[in-house]
Amino acid sequence: TGRLELQAKYEKDLRGLVELNVRRGNPDGYYNPGQRIKIVAEAVEGKIFTNWEVIDGNPKLVDDLNKEVTFVTAPKRTGRLELQAKYTDDLTGLVELRVRRGSPGGYYNPGERIEIVADSIEGELFTH
């Protein structure tokens, strides 16, 4: 005679819940329709948070698209809400260098030495 052992396996019942996906922030998860969820943009070195972009869902469900920490309301119907934190370069303390008819331009640290090069223009001689 042999023996057979079986074990029941369960998964979380996600029926009736709303999926929240927060790119470059948190929290991800499944929530009850109408539930308010606090979302937080992650810190990214060298970048400054600019806004939340709604990739999937209704932007009106987000309290303030321009705040790093804000609240979203899960849609009243089941489905999905996906947001992404957007950033721009942090130029705090940098100096902008604009080079006309030459390169490189950009943003640099005060006191940083930058080699600039004049453009070669046919029929013209560089003087200064």
PDB file of C-alpha atoms in Angstrom:
ATOM      1  CA  THR A   1       0.000   0.000   0.000  1.00  0.00           C
ATOM      2  CA  GLY A   2       1.166   3.523  -0.712  1.00  0.00           C
ATOM      3  CA  ARG A   3       0.416   6.901   0.653  1.00  0.00           C
ATOM      4  CA  LEU A   4      -0.778  10.002  -1.147  1.00  0.00           C
ATOM      5  CA  GLU A   5      -0.560  13.385   0.538  1.00  0.00           C
ATOM      6  CA  LEU A   6      -2.228  16.471  -0.929  1.00  0.00           C
ATOM      7  CA  GLN A   7      -2.141  20.062   0.206  1.00  0.00           C
ATOM      8  CA  ALA A   8      -4.637  22.743  -0.719  1.00  0.00           C
ATOM      9  CA  LYS A   9      -3.100  25.854  -2.244  1.00  0.00           C
ATOM     10  CA  TYR A  10      -4.585  29.356  -1.975  1.00  0.00           C
ATOM     11  CA  GLU A  11      -4.031  32.699  -3.646  1.00  0.00           C
ATOM     12  CA  LYS A  12      -5.225  36.069  -2.479  1.00  0.00           C
ATOM     13  CA  ASP A  13      -8.664  36.855  -3.864  1.00  0.00           C
ATOM     14  CA  LEU A  14      -8.156  40.038  -5.907  1.00  0.00           C
ATOM     15  CA  ARG A  15     -11.642  40.088  -7.387  1.00  0.00           C
ATOM     16  CA  GLY A  16     -13.291  43.445  -6.858  1.00  0.00           C
ATOM     17  CA  LEU A  17     -10.010  45.236  -6.087  1.00  0.00           C
ATOM     18  CA  VAL A  18      -8.212  47.996  -7.972  1.00  0.00           C
ATOM     19  CA  GLU A  19      -4.568  47.524  -8.971  1.00  0.00           C
ATOM     20  CA  LEU A  20      -2.317  50.521  -8.221  1.00  0.00           C
ATOM     21  CA  ASN A  21       1.050  50.624  -9.964  1.00  0.00           C
ATOM     22  CA  VAL A  22       3.353  53.492  -8.935  1.00  0.00           C
ATOM     23  CA  ARG A  23       6.459  53.759 -11.120  1.00  0.00           C
ATOM     24  CA  ARG A  24       9.413  55.496  -9.424  1.00  0.00           C
ATOM     25  CA  GLY A  25       7.431  55.682  -6.229  1.00  0.00           C
ATOM     26  CA  ASN A  26       5.362  53.623  -3.831  1.00  0.00           C
ATOM     27  CA  PRO A  27       3.199  51.848  -2.770  1.00  0.00           C
ATOM     28  CA  ASP A  28       2.093  49.336  -5.414  1.00  0.00           C
ATOM     29  CA  GLY A  29      -0.726  47.011  -4.523  1.00  0.00           C
ATOM     30  CA  TYR A  30      -4.396  46.168  -4.651  1.00  0.00           C
ATOM     31  CA  TYR A  31      -6.984  48.381  -2.980  1.00  0.00           C
ATOM     32  CA  ASN A  32     -10.704  48.595  -2.415  1.00  0.00           C
ATOM     33  CA  PRO A  33     -12.608  50.820  -4.847  1.00  0.00           C
ATOM     34  CA  GLY A  34     -12.885  54.335  -3.401  1.00  0.00           C
ATOM     35  CA  GLN A  35     -10.000  53.802  -0.957  1.00  0.00           C
ATOM     36  CA  ARG A  36      -7.569  56.744  -0.494  1.00  0.00           C
ATOM     37  CA  ILE A  37      -3.900  55.831  -0.778  1.00  0.00           C
ATOM     38  CA  LYS A  38      -0.895  57.993   0.075  1.00  0.00           C
ATOM     39  CA  ILE A  39       1.733  57.831  -2.694  1.00  0.00           C
ATOM     40  CA  VAL A  40       5.348  58.984  -2.429  1.00  0.00           C
ATOM     41  CA  ALA A  41       7.804  59.661  -5.270  1.00  0.00           C
ATOM     42  CA  GLU A  42      11.194  58.045  -4.752  1.00  0.00           C
ATOM     43  CA  ALA A  43      14.260  60.263  -4.388  1.00  0.00           C
ATOM     44  CA  VAL A  44      16.464  60.158  -7.492  1.00  0.00           C
ATOM     45  CA  GLU A  45      20.029  61.448  -7.170  1.00  0.00           C
ATOM     46  CA  GLY A  46      20.714  64.509  -9.328  1.00  0.00           C
ATOM     47  CA  LYS A  47      17.021  64.961 -10.137  1.00  0.00           C
ATOM     48  CA  ILE A  48      14.138  67.073  -8.839  1.00  0.00           C
ATOM     49  CA  PHE A  49      10.564  65.783  -8.829  1.00  0.00           C
ATOM     50  CA  THR A  50       8.343  67.730 -11.237  1.00  0.00           C
ATOM     51  CA  ASN A  51       4.986  65.927 -11.328  1.00  0.00           C
ATOM     52  CA  TRP A  52       3.016  62.699 -11.500  1.00  0.00           C
ATOM     53  CA  GLU A  53       2.027  61.418 -14.924  1.00  0.00           C
ATOM     54  CA  VAL A  54      -1.123  59.283 -15.105  1.00  0.00           C
ATOM     55  CA  ILE A  55      -0.346  56.446 -17.501  1.00  0.00           C
ATOM     56  CA  ASP A  56      -3.557  54.496 -17.021  1.00  0.00           C
ATOM     57  CA  GLY A  57      -6.623  55.836 -15.253  1.00  0.00           C
ATOM     58  CA  ASN A  58      -8.309  59.133 -14.492  1.00  0.00           C
ATOM     59  CA  PRO A  59      -6.008  62.067 -13.491  1.00  0.00           C
ATOM     60  CA  LYS A  60      -8.870  63.461 -11.362  1.00  0.00           C
ATOM     61  CA  LEU A  61      -8.264  60.598  -8.917  1.00  0.00           C
ATOM     62  CA  VAL A  62      -4.961  62.235  -7.851  1.00  0.00           C
ATOM     63  CA  ASP A  63      -5.246  65.028  -5.263  1.00  0.00           C
ATOM     64  CA  ASP A  64      -2.250  67.033  -6.551  1.00  0.00           C
ATOM     65  CA  LEU A  65      -0.201  65.936  -9.561  1.00  0.00           C
ATOM     66  CA  ASN A  66       2.557  68.424  -8.640  1.00  0.00           C
ATOM     67  CA  LYS A  67       3.394  67.170  -5.125  1.00  0.00           C
ATOM     68  CA  GLU A  68       5.936  64.445  -4.339  1.00  0.00           C
ATOM     69  CA  VAL A  69       3.662  63.146  -1.595  1.00  0.00           C
ATOM     70  CA  THR A  70      -0.027  63.130  -2.423  1.00  0.00           C
ATOM     71  CA  PHE A  71      -3.139  60.950  -2.242  1.00  0.00           C
ATOM     72  CA  VAL A  72      -4.956  58.985  -4.913  1.00  0.00           C
ATOM     73  CA  THR A  73      -8.432  57.554  -4.728  1.00  0.00           C
ATOM     74  CA  ALA A  74      -8.870  54.082  -6.165  1.00  0.00           C
ATOM     75  CA  PRO A  75     -11.491  54.103  -8.938  1.00  0.00           C
ATOM     76  CA  LYS A  76     -15.049  53.205  -7.869  1.00  0.00           C
ATOM     77  CA  ARG A  77     -14.992  50.318 -10.319  1.00  0.00           C
ATOM     78  CA  THR A  78     -12.446  47.559 -10.374  1.00  0.00           C
ATOM     79  CA  GLY A  79      -9.598  48.058 -12.758  1.00  0.00           C
ATOM     80  CA  ARG A  80      -6.212  49.667 -12.731  1.00  0.00           C
ATOM     81  CA  LEU A  81      -4.540  52.957 -11.905  1.00  0.00           C
ATOM     82  CA  GLU A  82      -0.945  53.534 -13.012  1.00  0.00           C
ATOM     83  CA  LEU A  83       1.176  56.596 -12.195  1.00  0.00           C
ATOM     84  CA  GLN A  84       4.771  57.554 -12.866  1.00  0.00           C
ATOM     85  CA  ALA A  85       6.871  60.145 -11.056  1.00  0.00           C
ATOM     86  CA  LYS A  86       8.563  62.555 -13.483  1.00  0.00           C
ATOM     87  CA  TYR A  87      11.815  64.419 -12.817  1.00  0.00           C
ATOM     88  CA  THR A  88      14.102  67.097 -14.218  1.00  0.00           C
ATOM     89  CA  ASP A  89      17.830  67.613 -13.706  1.00  0.00           C
ATOM     90  CA  ASP A  90      18.782  69.305 -10.440  1.00  0.00           C
ATOM     91  CA  LEU A  91      20.752  72.371 -11.540  1.00  0.00           C
ATOM     92  CA  THR A  92      20.938  73.913  -8.063  1.00  0.00           C
ATOM     93  CA  GLY A  93      24.272  75.687  -7.600  1.00  0.00           C
ATOM     94  CA  LEU A  94      25.369  75.210 -11.201  1.00  0.00           C
ATOM     95  CA  VAL A  95      26.309  77.951 -13.654  1.00  0.00           C
ATOM     96  CA  GLU A  96      24.966  77.932 -17.201  1.00  0.00           C
ATOM     97  CA  LEU A  97      27.571  78.422 -19.941  1.00  0.00           C
ATOM     98  CA  ARG A  98      26.295  79.484 -23.353  1.00  0.00           C
ATOM     99  CA  VAL A  99      28.825  79.419 -26.169  1.00  0.00           C
ATOM    100  CA  ARG A 100      27.764  81.084 -29.412  1.00  0.00           C
ATOM    101  CA  ARG A 101      29.477  79.689 -32.495  1.00  0.00           C
ATOM    102  CA  GLY A 102      31.319  77.137 -30.378  1.00  0.00           C
ATOM    103  CA  SER A 103      30.975  74.349 -27.839  1.00  0.00           C
ATOM    104  CA  PRO A 104      30.387  72.945 -25.270  1.00  0.00           C
ATOM    105  CA  GLY A 105      27.515  74.700 -23.590  1.00  0.00           C
ATOM    106  CA  GLY A 106      25.802  73.394 -20.520  1.00  0.00           C
ATOM    107  CA  TYR A 107      25.736  73.612 -16.743  1.00  0.00           C
ATOM    108  CA  TYR A 108      28.905  73.483 -14.678  1.00  0.00           C
ATOM    109  CA  ASN A 109      30.083  73.793 -11.093  1.00  0.00           C
ATOM    110  CA  PRO A 110      31.403  77.232 -10.095  1.00  0.00           C
ATOM    111  CA  GLY A 111      35.199  77.306 -10.568  1.00  0.00           C
ATOM    112  CA  GLU A 112      35.193  74.311 -12.910  1.00  0.00           C
ATOM    113  CA  ARG A 113      37.570  74.666 -15.865  1.00  0.00           C
ATOM    114  CA  ILE A 114      35.972  74.042 -19.243  1.00  0.00           C
ATOM    115  CA  GLU A 115      37.782  73.936 -22.564  1.00  0.00           C
ATOM    116  CA  ILE A 116      35.708  75.664 -25.202  1.00  0.00           C
ATOM    117  CA  VAL A 117      36.221  75.310 -28.927  1.00  0.00           C
ATOM    118  CA  ALA A 118      35.153  77.787 -31.616  1.00  0.00           C
ATOM    119  CA  ASP A 119      33.221  76.437 -34.587  1.00  0.00           C
ATOM    120  CA  SER A 120      35.128  76.228 -37.873  1.00  0.00           C
ATOM    121  CA  ILE A 121      33.389  78.486 -40.359  1.00  0.00           C
ATOM    122  CA  GLU A 122      34.424  78.253 -43.987  1.00  0.00           C
ATOM    123  CA  GLY A 123      35.844  81.509 -45.288  1.00  0.00           C
ATOM    124  CA  GLU A 124      36.305  83.018 -41.802  1.00  0.00           C
ATOM    125  CA  LEU A 125      39.344  83.208 -39.538  1.00  0.00           C
ATOM    126  CA  PHE A 126      38.968  82.890 -35.758  1.00  0.00           C
ATOM    127  CA  THR A 127      40.282  86.029 -33.999  1.00  0.00           C
ATOM    128  CA  HIS A 128      39.056  85.862 -30.417  1.00  0.00           C
TER     129      HIS A 128
END
